[in-house]
Amino acid sequence: MTLADTPSPISRAESRGRATGAGVMAFFGLGWMACGVTDMPVTAGRVVFAAGAAVSITFAVLGARMGRGAADAPTTDTGPTAARKKKVGVRFALVVVAEWVAIFAIARVLVATDHAEAIPAFVAAVVGIHFFPLARLFGVRAYHWTGAALCASALAAAVLAPLTSTPALWTALPGFGSAAALYATCAHLLRPPG
C-alpha cells in the first residue's frame, strides 16, 4: 500500500457534520416509512414499520458513534471560522424556513382543491428540492442524489397514482422512495473515508 492508497482522515468538523446528517436522515427516514405504510394492511404495515425503525435506530447509533469519535479526528487549520459558521447557520435556517412555508402553502392549496391525497408527493418534492441548496451549503455532493431521488418518488406518485387509479400510491411511492433515499444517504455519510 502506497501513501496515495492510504485513506485520508476526515476532519473533526466533517466527521461531526456527517454524524449529525446521518442522525437527521435516520429520523426523517422513519417518518417517511410511516407515510409509506399508511395504506398497507395493519399487520404488514407494522412489520415494515418495525423494520424501518430498526434501520433508523441503527443509523442513529452509528451516527452517534461517529460523532463521539470526532473528538479523535484531526483538526484542520482551514476549519470554518465563527463568522463562516454563523453564515452557514443563517443560510441553513433560510432554506428550512422556505421549505416549511412551501409545504404549508402547497398543503393548503391541495386541501382547498380537494386533492389532499397528493400532499405526500408534493411534500416529497419540496423536501427533495431543499437538498439542492444544502448540497452546496454543506459541500455534500451526495445531497444532489438525495434530492433527485425524493423528487423522482414524488413524480412517480403524481404520474402512477392517477394513471392506475390506485390511491395507495400517493403514500406508498413517496413514503418508501423517500425513506430509501434518506437511508441510502445515511449509509453514504457513515461510510469510512477513502
mmCIF file of C-alpha atoms in Angstrom:
data_model
loop_
_atom_site.group_PDB
_atom_site.id
_atom_site.type_symbol
_atom_site.label_atom_id
_atom_site.label_comp_id
_atom_site.label_asym_id
_atom_site.label_seq_id
_atom_site.Cartn_x
_atom_site.Cartn_y
_atom_site.Cartn_z
ATOM 1 C CA MET A 1 0.000 0.000 0.000
ATOM 2 C CA THR A 2 1.411 3.344 -1.006
ATOM 3 C CA LEU A 3 0.815 6.682 0.627
ATOM 4 C CA ALA A 4 -1.586 7.541 -2.210
ATOM 5 C CA ASP A 5 -3.636 4.421 -1.371
ATOM 6 C CA THR A 6 -3.986 5.364 2.296
ATOM 7 C CA PRO A 7 -7.424 6.797 3.022
ATOM 8 C CA SER A 8 -7.188 10.394 4.124
ATOM 9 C CA PRO A 9 -8.733 11.019 7.523
ATOM 10 C CA ILE A 10 -11.679 13.325 7.635
ATOM 11 C CA SER A 11 -11.526 16.401 9.798
ATOM 12 C CA ARG A 12 -13.286 16.740 13.114
ATOM 13 C CA ALA A 13 -15.819 19.198 11.648
ATOM 14 C CA GLU A 14 -16.599 16.927 8.689
ATOM 15 C CA SER A 15 -16.945 13.908 10.956
ATOM 16 C CA ARG A 16 -19.386 15.776 13.204
ATOM 17 C CA GLY A 17 -21.289 17.054 10.180
ATOM 18 C CA ARG A 18 -21.638 13.564 8.756
ATOM 19 C CA ALA A 19 -22.753 12.204 12.129
ATOM 20 C CA THR A 20 -25.372 14.925 12.533
ATOM 21 C CA GLY A 21 -26.575 14.477 8.957
ATOM 22 C CA ALA A 22 -26.962 10.735 9.431
ATOM 23 C CA GLY A 23 -28.958 11.240 12.618
ATOM 24 C CA VAL A 24 -31.300 13.709 10.946
ATOM 25 C CA MET A 25 -31.730 11.469 7.883
ATOM 26 C CA ALA A 26 -32.465 8.448 10.108
ATOM 27 C CA PHE A 27 -35.165 10.389 11.966
ATOM 28 C CA PHE A 28 -36.887 11.658 8.828
ATOM 29 C CA GLY A 29 -36.421 8.299 7.090
ATOM 30 C CA LEU A 30 -38.615 6.750 9.767
ATOM 31 C CA GLY A 31 -41.214 9.477 9.219
ATOM 32 C CA TRP A 32 -41.302 8.677 5.516
ATOM 33 C CA MET A 33 -41.544 4.975 6.330
ATOM 34 C CA ALA A 34 -44.632 5.774 8.421
ATOM 35 C CA CYS A 35 -46.101 7.549 5.395
ATOM 36 C CA GLY A 36 -45.343 4.555 3.183
ATOM 37 C CA VAL A 37 -47.154 2.042 5.380
ATOM 38 C CA THR A 38 -50.293 4.203 5.713
ATOM 39 C CA ASP A 39 -52.399 2.219 3.258
ATOM 40 C CA MET A 40 -50.918 -1.214 3.941
ATOM 41 C CA PRO A 41 -52.812 -3.905 5.847
ATOM 42 C CA VAL A 42 -52.246 -3.292 9.566
ATOM 43 C CA THR A 43 -50.105 -6.355 10.341
ATOM 44 C CA ALA A 44 -47.899 -5.976 7.261
ATOM 45 C CA GLY A 45 -47.600 -2.246 7.904
ATOM 46 C CA ARG A 46 -46.440 -2.857 11.471
ATOM 47 C CA VAL A 47 -43.801 -5.337 10.313
ATOM 48 C CA VAL A 48 -42.483 -2.969 7.632
ATOM 49 C CA PHE A 49 -42.524 -0.024 10.042
ATOM 50 C CA ALA A 50 -40.670 -2.082 12.672
ATOM 51 C CA ALA A 51 -38.012 -2.894 10.068
ATOM 52 C CA GLY A 52 -37.756 0.812 9.250
ATOM 53 C CA ALA A 53 -37.440 1.621 12.945
ATOM 54 C CA ALA A 54 -34.590 -0.890 13.263
ATOM 55 C CA VAL A 55 -32.814 0.695 10.283
ATOM 56 C CA SER A 56 -33.322 4.201 11.683
ATOM 57 C CA ILE A 57 -32.070 3.210 15.129
ATOM 58 C CA THR A 58 -29.032 1.506 13.610
ATOM 59 C CA PHE A 59 -28.113 4.596 11.580
ATOM 60 C CA ALA A 60 -28.721 6.877 14.570
ATOM 61 C CA VAL A 61 -26.451 4.739 16.777
ATOM 62 C CA LEU A 62 -23.742 4.624 14.106
ATOM 63 C CA GLY A 63 -24.049 8.397 13.700
ATOM 64 C CA ALA A 64 -23.721 8.905 17.455
ATOM 65 C CA ARG A 65 -20.599 6.720 17.485
ATOM 66 C CA MET A 66 -19.136 8.715 14.626
ATOM 67 C CA GLY A 67 -19.936 11.928 16.484
ATOM 68 C CA ARG A 68 -18.211 10.683 19.643
ATOM 69 C CA GLY A 69 -15.241 9.551 17.566
ATOM 70 C CA ALA A 70 -14.960 13.033 16.070
ATOM 71 C CA ALA A 71 -13.037 14.114 19.157
ATOM 72 C CA ASP A 72 -10.183 11.884 17.944
ATOM 73 C CA ALA A 73 -10.345 13.188 14.378
ATOM 74 C CA PRO A 74 -7.673 15.611 13.231
ATOM 75 C CA THR A 75 -8.435 19.284 13.268
ATOM 76 C CA THR A 76 -7.683 21.377 10.237
ATOM 77 C CA ASP A 77 -6.156 24.802 10.186
ATOM 78 C CA THR A 78 -8.607 25.693 7.442
ATOM 79 C CA GLY A 79 -11.663 24.856 9.531
ATOM 80 C CA PRO A 80 -14.622 27.194 9.390
ATOM 81 C CA THR A 81 -14.377 30.423 11.324
ATOM 82 C CA ALA A 82 -17.082 31.584 13.713
ATOM 83 C CA ALA A 83 -18.291 34.053 11.076
ATOM 84 C CA ARG A 84 -18.456 31.292 8.454
ATOM 85 C CA LYS A 85 -20.374 29.013 10.838
ATOM 86 C CA LYS A 86 -22.853 31.798 11.534
ATOM 87 C CA LYS A 87 -23.272 32.472 7.803
ATOM 88 C CA VAL A 88 -23.898 28.765 7.146
ATOM 89 C CA GLY A 89 -26.369 28.645 10.038
ATOM 90 C CA VAL A 90 -28.333 31.599 8.684
ATOM 91 C CA ARG A 91 -28.439 30.147 5.172
ATOM 92 C CA PHE A 92 -29.498 26.762 6.525
ATOM 93 C CA ALA A 93 -32.293 28.418 8.510
ATOM 94 C CA LEU A 94 -33.466 30.278 5.396
ATOM 95 C CA VAL A 95 -33.579 27.057 3.357
ATOM 96 C CA VAL A 96 -35.550 25.244 6.073
ATOM 97 C CA VAL A 97 -37.985 28.135 6.574
ATOM 98 C CA ALA A 98 -38.574 28.337 2.813
ATOM 99 C CA GLU A 99 -39.137 24.572 2.762
ATOM 100 C CA TRP A 100 -41.736 24.694 5.562
ATOM 101 C CA VAL A 101 -43.527 27.707 4.080
ATOM 102 C CA ALA A 102 -43.727 25.919 0.716
ATOM 103 C CA ILE A 103 -45.020 22.722 2.337
ATOM 104 C CA PHE A 104 -47.666 24.620 4.295
ATOM 105 C CA ALA A 105 -48.797 26.621 1.254
ATOM 106 C CA ILE A 106 -48.947 23.597 -1.046
ATOM 107 C CA ALA A 107 -50.841 21.548 1.544
ATOM 108 C CA ARG A 108 -53.384 24.355 1.965
ATOM 109 C CA VAL A 109 -53.911 24.601 -1.788
ATOM 110 C CA LEU A 110 -54.261 20.827 -2.185
ATOM 111 C CA VAL A 111 -56.789 20.604 0.642
ATOM 112 C CA ALA A 112 -58.749 23.589 -0.698
ATOM 113 C CA THR A 113 -58.916 21.999 -4.158
ATOM 114 C CA ASP A 114 -59.919 18.541 -2.835
ATOM 115 C CA HIS A 115 -56.566 16.954 -3.689
ATOM 116 C CA ALA A 116 -55.375 16.177 -0.159
ATOM 117 C CA GLU A 117 -54.301 12.682 -1.238
ATOM 118 C CA ALA A 118 -51.451 14.300 -3.215
ATOM 119 C CA ILE A 119 -49.911 16.016 -0.170
ATOM 120 C CA PRO A 120 -47.240 13.323 0.484
ATOM 121 C CA ALA A 121 -45.983 13.508 -3.100
ATOM 122 C CA PHE A 122 -45.787 17.291 -3.098
ATOM 123 C CA VAL A 123 -44.090 17.315 0.307
ATOM 124 C CA ALA A 124 -41.523 14.808 -1.004
ATOM 125 C CA ALA A 125 -40.881 17.097 -3.975
ATOM 126 C CA VAL A 126 -40.357 20.147 -1.755
ATOM 127 C CA VAL A 127 -38.091 18.199 0.597
ATOM 128 C CA GLY A 128 -36.175 16.894 -2.402
ATOM 129 C CA ILE A 129 -35.722 20.396 -3.789
ATOM 130 C CA HIS A 130 -34.404 21.644 -0.437
ATOM 131 C CA PHE A 131 -31.475 19.228 -0.692
ATOM 132 C CA PHE A 132 -30.017 21.046 -3.705
ATOM 133 C CA PRO A 133 -29.048 24.242 -1.857
ATOM 134 C CA LEU A 134 -27.964 22.117 1.124
ATOM 135 C CA ALA A 135 -25.576 20.182 -1.130
ATOM 136 C CA ARG A 136 -23.750 23.384 -1.934
ATOM 137 C CA LEU A 137 -24.053 24.862 1.556
ATOM 138 C CA PHE A 138 -22.557 21.827 3.304
ATOM 139 C CA GLY A 139 -20.331 20.670 0.447
ATOM 140 C CA VAL A 140 -22.020 17.252 0.280
ATOM 141 C CA ARG A 141 -22.441 16.377 -3.384
ATOM 142 C CA ALA A 142 -24.431 13.257 -2.469
ATOM 143 C CA TYR A 143 -27.302 15.519 -1.426
ATOM 144 C CA HIS A 144 -27.918 16.127 -5.133
ATOM 145 C CA TRP A 145 -28.715 12.421 -5.460
ATOM 146 C CA THR A 146 -30.860 12.522 -2.325
ATOM 147 C CA GLY A 147 -32.852 15.448 -3.681
ATOM 148 C CA ALA A 148 -33.234 13.842 -7.098
ATOM 149 C CA ALA A 149 -34.446 10.569 -5.544
ATOM 150 C CA LEU A 150 -37.084 12.332 -3.426
ATOM 151 C CA CYS A 151 -38.276 14.312 -6.440
ATOM 152 C CA ALA A 152 -38.391 11.107 -8.507
ATOM 153 C CA SER A 153 -40.537 9.370 -5.884
ATOM 154 C CA ALA A 154 -42.896 12.359 -5.898
ATOM 155 C CA LEU A 155 -43.079 12.366 -9.690
ATOM 156 C CA ALA A 156 -43.720 8.619 -9.764
ATOM 157 C CA ALA A 157 -46.660 9.063 -7.387
ATOM 158 C CA ALA A 158 -48.041 12.035 -9.322
ATOM 159 C CA VAL A 159 -47.969 10.031 -12.560
ATOM 160 C CA LEU A 160 -48.804 6.499 -11.444
ATOM 161 C CA ALA A 161 -51.488 7.108 -8.809
ATOM 162 C CA PRO A 162 -53.900 8.885 -11.201
ATOM 163 C CA LEU A 163 -52.876 6.746 -14.190
ATOM 164 C CA THR A 164 -53.566 3.472 -12.383
ATOM 165 C CA SER A 165 -56.412 4.783 -10.192
ATOM 166 C CA THR A 166 -54.546 3.402 -7.173
ATOM 167 C CA PRO A 167 -54.853 5.904 -4.311
ATOM 168 C CA ALA A 168 -52.400 3.958 -2.108
ATOM 169 C CA LEU A 169 -49.587 5.007 -4.448
ATOM 170 C CA TRP A 170 -49.964 8.608 -3.212
ATOM 171 C CA THR A 171 -48.467 7.489 0.112
ATOM 172 C CA ALA A 172 -46.511 4.343 -0.794
ATOM 173 C CA LEU A 173 -44.291 5.792 -3.523
ATOM 174 C CA PRO A 174 -43.190 8.999 -1.806
ATOM 175 C CA GLY A 175 -43.085 7.252 1.576
ATOM 176 C CA PHE A 176 -40.951 4.262 0.684
ATOM 177 C CA GLY A 177 -38.999 6.109 -2.012
ATOM 178 C CA SER A 178 -38.087 8.960 0.319
ATOM 179 C CA ALA A 179 -37.228 6.599 3.183
ATOM 180 C CA ALA A 180 -34.955 4.579 0.874
ATOM 181 C CA ALA A 181 -33.242 7.752 -0.375
ATOM 182 C CA LEU A 182 -32.632 9.012 3.159
ATOM 183 C CA TYR A 183 -31.354 5.638 4.365
ATOM 184 C CA ALA A 184 -29.005 5.436 1.368
ATOM 185 C CA THR A 185 -27.756 8.907 2.270
ATOM 186 C CA CYS A 186 -27.158 7.750 5.861
ATOM 187 C CA ALA A 187 -25.079 4.847 4.568
ATOM 188 C CA HIS A 188 -23.102 7.234 2.366
ATOM 189 C CA LEU A 189 -22.467 9.706 5.195
ATOM 190 C CA LEU A 190 -21.343 6.959 7.584
ATOM 191 C CA ARG A 191 -19.010 5.178 5.190
ATOM 192 C CA PRO A 192 -15.332 5.051 6.115
ATOM 193 C CA PRO A 193 -13.158 7.708 4.437
ATOM 194 C CA GLY A 194 -11.185 6.814 1.376
#
